[in-house]
PDB file of C-alpha atoms in Angstrom:
ATOM      1  CA  MET A   1     -70.426 -20.243  18.593  1.00  0.00           C
ATOM      2  CA  ILE A   2     -67.356 -20.117  20.862  1.00  0.00           C
ATOM      3  CA  GLN A   3     -66.395 -23.605  19.711  1.00  0.00           C
ATOM      4  CA  THR A   4     -66.546 -22.553  16.075  1.00  0.00           C
ATOM      5  CA  LYS A   5     -64.305 -19.559  16.842  1.00  0.00           C
ATOM      6  CA  ILE A   6     -61.805 -21.855  18.586  1.00  0.00           C
ATOM      7  CA  ASP A   7     -61.936 -24.318  15.683  1.00  0.00           C
ATOM      8  CA  ARG A   8     -61.426 -21.455  13.257  1.00  0.00           C
ATOM      9  CA  ALA A   9     -58.431 -20.173  15.299  1.00  0.00           C
ATOM     10  CA  GLU A  10     -56.885 -23.653  15.382  1.00  0.00           C
ATOM     11  CA  GLN A  11     -57.437 -24.019  11.655  1.00  0.00           C
ATOM     12  CA  ILE A  12     -55.712 -20.682  11.062  1.00  0.00           C
ATOM     13  CA  GLN A  13     -52.812 -21.739  13.299  1.00  0.00           C
ATOM     14  CA  ARG A  14     -52.398 -25.041  11.387  1.00  0.00           C
ATOM     15  CA  SER A  15     -52.467 -23.266   8.055  1.00  0.00           C
ATOM     16  CA  MET A  16     -49.878 -20.741   9.320  1.00  0.00           C
ATOM     17  CA  GLN A  17     -47.629 -23.623  10.421  1.00  0.00           C
ATOM     18  CA  LEU A  18     -47.941 -25.208   6.972  1.00  0.00           C
ATOM     19  CA  ILE A  19     -47.166 -21.882   5.337  1.00  0.00           C
ATOM     20  CA  ARG A  20     -44.078 -21.391   7.545  1.00  0.00           C
ATOM     21  CA  ARG A  21     -42.845 -24.891   6.754  1.00  0.00           C
ATOM     22  CA  ASP A  22     -43.406 -24.320   3.039  1.00  0.00           C
ATOM     23  CA  LEU A  23     -41.673 -20.948   3.274  1.00  0.00           C
ATOM     24  CA  ASP A  24     -38.556 -22.529   4.769  1.00  0.00           C
ATOM     25  CA  HIS A  25     -38.531 -25.153   2.026  1.00  0.00           C
ATOM     26  CA  ASP A  26     -39.178 -22.562  -0.695  1.00  0.00           C
ATOM     27  CA  PHE A  27     -36.459 -20.281   0.684  1.00  0.00           C
ATOM     28  CA  ASP A  28     -33.954 -23.149   0.632  1.00  0.00           C
ATOM     29  CA  GLN A  29     -34.862 -23.875  -2.990  1.00  0.00           C
ATOM     30  CA  VAL A  30     -34.482 -20.209  -3.984  1.00  0.00           C
ATOM     31  CA  LYS A  31     -31.139 -20.005  -2.192  1.00  0.00           C
ATOM     32  CA  GLN A  32     -29.892 -23.168  -3.916  1.00  0.00           C
ATOM     33  CA  SER A  33     -31.016 -22.061  -7.371  1.00  0.00           C
ATOM     34  CA  ALA A  34     -29.479 -18.592  -6.865  1.00  0.00           C
ATOM     35  CA  SER A  35     -26.132 -20.087  -5.914  1.00  0.00           C
ATOM     36  CA  GLN A  36     -26.386 -22.462  -8.861  1.00  0.00           C
ATOM     37  CA  LEU A  37     -27.152 -19.663 -11.307  1.00  0.00           C
ATOM     38  CA  THR A  38     -24.170 -17.617 -10.149  1.00  0.00           C
ATOM     39  CA  ASP A  39     -21.778 -20.563 -10.508  1.00  0.00           C
ATOM     40  CA  TRP A  40     -20.022 -20.514 -13.911  1.00  0.00           C
ATOM     41  CA  ARG A  41     -19.409 -24.286 -13.768  1.00  0.00           C
ATOM     42  CA  TYR A  42     -23.165 -24.859 -13.950  1.00  0.00           C
ATOM     43  CA  TYR A  43     -23.314 -23.167 -17.354  1.00  0.00           C
ATOM     44  CA  VAL A  44     -20.229 -24.974 -18.647  1.00  0.00           C
ATOM     45  CA  ARG A  45     -21.703 -28.349 -17.622  1.00  0.00           C
ATOM     46  CA  ASN A  46     -25.185 -27.709 -19.002  1.00  0.00           C
ATOM     47  CA  TYR A  47     -24.398 -25.489 -22.015  1.00  0.00           C
ATOM     48  CA  PRO A  48     -20.869 -26.381 -23.167  1.00  0.00           C
ATOM     49  CA  TRP A  49     -21.225 -25.332 -26.806  1.00  0.00           C
ATOM     50  CA  THR A  50     -22.810 -22.027 -25.909  1.00  0.00           C
ATOM     51  CA  CYS A  51     -19.924 -21.333 -23.516  1.00  0.00           C
ATOM     52  CA  VAL A  52     -17.361 -22.195 -26.191  1.00  0.00           C
ATOM     53  CA  GLY A  53     -19.057 -19.868 -28.650  1.00  0.00           C
ATOM     54  CA  LEU A  54     -19.299 -17.107 -26.078  1.00  0.00           C
ATOM     55  CA  ALA A  55     -15.628 -17.495 -25.134  1.00  0.00           C
ATOM     56  CA  ALA A  56     -14.632 -17.357 -28.812  1.00  0.00           C
ATOM     57  CA  ALA A  57     -16.714 -14.212 -29.359  1.00  0.00           C
ATOM     58  CA  ILE A  58     -15.212 -12.509 -26.302  1.00  0.00           C
ATOM     59  CA  GLY A  59     -11.719 -13.510 -27.416  1.00  0.00           C
ATOM     60  CA  TYR A  60     -12.374 -12.109 -30.876  1.00  0.00           C
ATOM     61  CA  ILE A  61     -13.554  -8.819 -29.410  1.00  0.00           C
ATOM     62  CA  VAL A  62     -10.802  -8.508 -26.800  1.00  0.00           C
ATOM     63  CA  VAL A  63      -7.764  -9.414 -28.931  1.00  0.00           C
ATOM     64  CA  PRO A  64      -6.556  -6.399 -30.905  1.00  0.00           C
ATOM     65  CA  ARG A  65      -6.450  -6.546 -34.666  1.00  0.00           C
ATOM     66  CA  LYS A  66      -3.170  -6.860 -36.486  1.00  0.00           C
ATOM     67  CA  LEU A  67      -1.638  -3.515 -37.305  1.00  0.00           C
ATOM     68  CA  GLN A  68      -1.654  -2.961 -41.045  1.00  0.00           C
ATOM     69  CA  ILE A  69       1.348  -1.114 -42.381  1.00  0.00           C
ATOM     70  CA  GLN A  70       0.660   0.777 -45.546  1.00  0.00           C
ATOM     71  CA  SER A  71       3.211   2.123 -47.968  1.00  0.00           C
ATOM     72  CA  PRO A  72       1.863   5.476 -49.155  1.00  0.00           C
ATOM     73  CA  ASP A  73       2.809   6.985 -52.469  1.00  0.00           C
ATOM     74  CA  THR A  74       4.878  10.159 -52.804  1.00  0.00           C
ATOM     75  CA  LYS A  75       1.847  12.460 -53.169  1.00  0.00           C
ATOM     76  CA  THR A  76       0.397  11.277 -49.875  1.00  0.00           C
ATOM     77  CA  LEU A  77       3.794  11.675 -48.184  1.00  0.00           C
ATOM     78  CA  GLU A  78       4.057  15.250 -49.454  1.00  0.00           C
ATOM     79  CA  LYS A  79       0.547  16.076 -48.158  1.00  0.00           C
ATOM     80  CA  LEU A  80       1.332  14.631 -44.727  1.00  0.00           C
ATOM     81  CA  ALA A  81       4.656  16.485 -44.591  1.00  0.00           C
ATOM     82  CA  ARG A  82       2.902  19.759 -45.383  1.00  0.00           C
ATOM     83  CA  LYS A  83       0.321  19.213 -42.640  1.00  0.00           C
ATOM     84  CA  ASN A  84       3.057  18.229 -40.130  1.00  0.00           C
ATOM     85  CA  LYS A  85       1.438  14.867 -39.616  1.00  0.00           C
ATOM     86  CA  LEU A  86       4.340  12.834 -40.921  1.00  0.00           C
ATOM     87  CA  VAL A  87       6.194  10.842 -38.279  1.00  0.00           C
ATOM     88  CA  ILE A  88       9.337   8.998 -39.245  1.00  0.00           C
ATOM     89  CA  GLU A  89      10.802   6.400 -36.928  1.00  0.00           C
ATOM     90  CA  SER A  90      14.226   5.014 -37.598  1.00  0.00           C
ATOM     91  CA  LYS A  91      15.315   1.743 -36.143  1.00  0.00           C
ATOM     92  CA  SER A  92      18.945   0.931 -35.725  1.00  0.00           C
ATOM     93  CA  SER A  93      20.105  -2.525 -36.616  1.00  0.00           C
ATOM     94  CA  GLU A  94      21.889  -2.824 -33.238  1.00  0.00           C
ATOM     95  CA  ASP A  95      18.558  -3.036 -31.402  1.00  0.00           C
ATOM     96  CA  ASP A  96      17.298  -5.871 -33.585  1.00  0.00           C
ATOM     97  CA  LYS A  97      20.018  -8.443 -32.886  1.00  0.00           C
ATOM     98  CA  PRO A  98      22.324  -8.600 -29.897  1.00  0.00           C
ATOM     99  CA  GLY A  99      25.960  -8.994 -30.912  1.00  0.00           C
ATOM    100  CA  ALA A 100      28.322 -11.698 -29.809  1.00  0.00           C
ATOM    101  CA  VAL A 101      30.042  -9.351 -27.354  1.00  0.00           C
ATOM    102  CA  LYS A 102      26.758  -8.316 -25.753  1.00  0.00           C
ATOM    103  CA  THR A 103      25.699 -11.963 -25.433  1.00  0.00           C
ATOM    104  CA  ALA A 104      29.047 -12.928 -23.876  1.00  0.00           C
ATOM    105  CA  VAL A 105      28.941 -10.039 -21.384  1.00  0.00           C
ATOM    106  CA  THR A 106      25.388 -10.951 -20.373  1.00  0.00           C
ATOM    107  CA  PHE A 107      26.340 -14.604 -19.891  1.00  0.00           C
ATOM    108  CA  LEU A 108      29.485 -13.823 -17.887  1.00  0.00           C
ATOM    109  CA  SER A 109      27.756 -11.273 -15.658  1.00  0.00           C
ATOM    110  CA  GLY A 110      25.043 -13.836 -14.843  1.00  0.00           C
ATOM    111  CA  LEU A 111      27.727 -16.415 -14.083  1.00  0.00           C
ATOM    112  CA  ALA A 112      29.585 -13.986 -11.804  1.00  0.00           C
ATOM    113  CA  LEU A 113      26.355 -13.071 -10.005  1.00  0.00           C
ATOM    114  CA  ARG A 114      25.631 -16.733  -9.345  1.00  0.00           C
ATOM    115  CA  ALA A 115      29.169 -17.304  -7.995  1.00  0.00           C
ATOM    116  CA  VAL A 116      28.932 -14.322  -5.647  1.00  0.00           C
ATOM    117  CA  THR A 117      25.516 -15.473  -4.440  1.00  0.00           C
ATOM    118  CA  ALA A 118      26.845 -18.982  -3.765  1.00  0.00           C
ATOM    119  CA  GLN A 119      29.775 -17.562  -1.775  1.00  0.00           C
ATOM    120  CA  LEU A 120      27.462 -15.374   0.313  1.00  0.00           C
ATOM    121  CA  VAL A 121      25.169 -18.294   1.078  1.00  0.00           C
ATOM    122  CA  GLN A 122      28.135 -20.445   2.069  1.00  0.00           C
ATOM    123  CA  LYS A 123      29.513 -17.728   4.387  1.00  0.00           C
ATOM    124  CA  LEU A 124      26.095 -17.219   5.979  1.00  0.00           C
ATOM    125  CA  ALA A 125      25.685 -20.958   6.505  1.00  0.00           C
ATOM    126  CA  SER A 126      29.123 -21.316   8.125  1.00  0.00           C
ATOM    127  CA  GLY A 127      28.430 -18.276  10.316  1.00  0.00           C
ATOM    128  CA  MET A 128      25.144 -19.821  11.424  1.00  0.00           C
ATOM    129  CA  ASP A 129      26.889 -23.116  12.181  1.00  0.00           C
ATOM    130  CA  GLN A 130      29.482 -21.292  14.330  1.00  0.00           C
ATOM    131  CA  ASN A 131      26.710 -19.383  16.066  1.00  0.00           C
ATOM    132  CA  ASN A 132      24.844 -22.631  16.765  1.00  0.00           C
ATOM    133  CA  ALA A 133      28.034 -24.270  18.065  1.00  0.00           C
ATOM    134  CA  THR A 134      28.700 -21.294  20.323  1.00  0.00           C
ATOM    135  CA  GLN A 135      25.097 -21.303  21.504  1.00  0.00           C
ATOM    136  CA  THR A 136      25.281 -25.052  22.175  1.00  0.00           C
ATOM    137  CA  GLY A 137      28.528 -24.565  24.119  1.00  0.00           C
ATOM    138  CA  ILE A 138      26.967 -21.791  26.210  1.00  0.00           C
ATOM    139  CA  GLU A 139      23.941 -23.960  26.934  1.00  0.00           C
ATOM    140  CA  ALA A 140      26.186 -26.877  27.930  1.00  0.00           C
ATOM    141  CA  ASP A 141      28.195 -24.629  30.286  1.00  0.00           C
ATOM    142  CA  TRP A 142      24.979 -23.288  31.783  1.00  0.00           C
ATOM    143  CA  GLN A 143      23.659 -26.837  32.297  1.00  0.00           C
ATOM    144  CA  GLU A 144      26.907 -27.781  34.081  1.00  0.00           C
ATOM    145  CA  GLU A 145      26.616 -24.732  36.354  1.00  0.00           C
ATOM    146  CA  VAL A 146      22.990 -25.520  37.154  1.00  0.00           C
ATOM    147  CA  THR A 147      23.741 -29.141  38.007  1.00  0.00           C
ATOM    148  CA  ALA A 148      26.803 -28.124  40.031  1.00  0.00           C
ATOM    149  CA  SER A 149      24.895 -25.523  42.028  1.00  0.00           C
ATOM    150  CA  ALA A 150      22.007 -27.938  42.586  1.00  0.00           C
ATOM    151  CA  SER A 151      24.353 -30.557  44.082  1.00  0.00           C
TER     152      SER A 151
END
């Protein structure tokens, strides 16, 4: 009777070990499939035409429709004017096309800005070179003093 209880306990332990081993394997599979299902490349590789169709549908929904301009008749204009819902926007022709003077001023101001920037960079570079030369001279003097005092 005691032997059967020991055998039964060992059998339970073996089955628990098998279950634990299977659980680890099953967990790894679930983890892998979850990461695969959340990866968009998986769907593009396995369902390319569905993805193209879905992208087209989303693009169709997201892109706004073309604004349709209607030319109302005089009766409709009168009704809108009476209800204070008529909005008139006037566009000047100056805003549509830049003139030759405006284009020239824009070009010349950009050119002047580039020239000033180049001059500033050149001055900074020469100042840095002088600073480096001064620093090198100071270091050389210091080295001479150290070698002289060491002798």
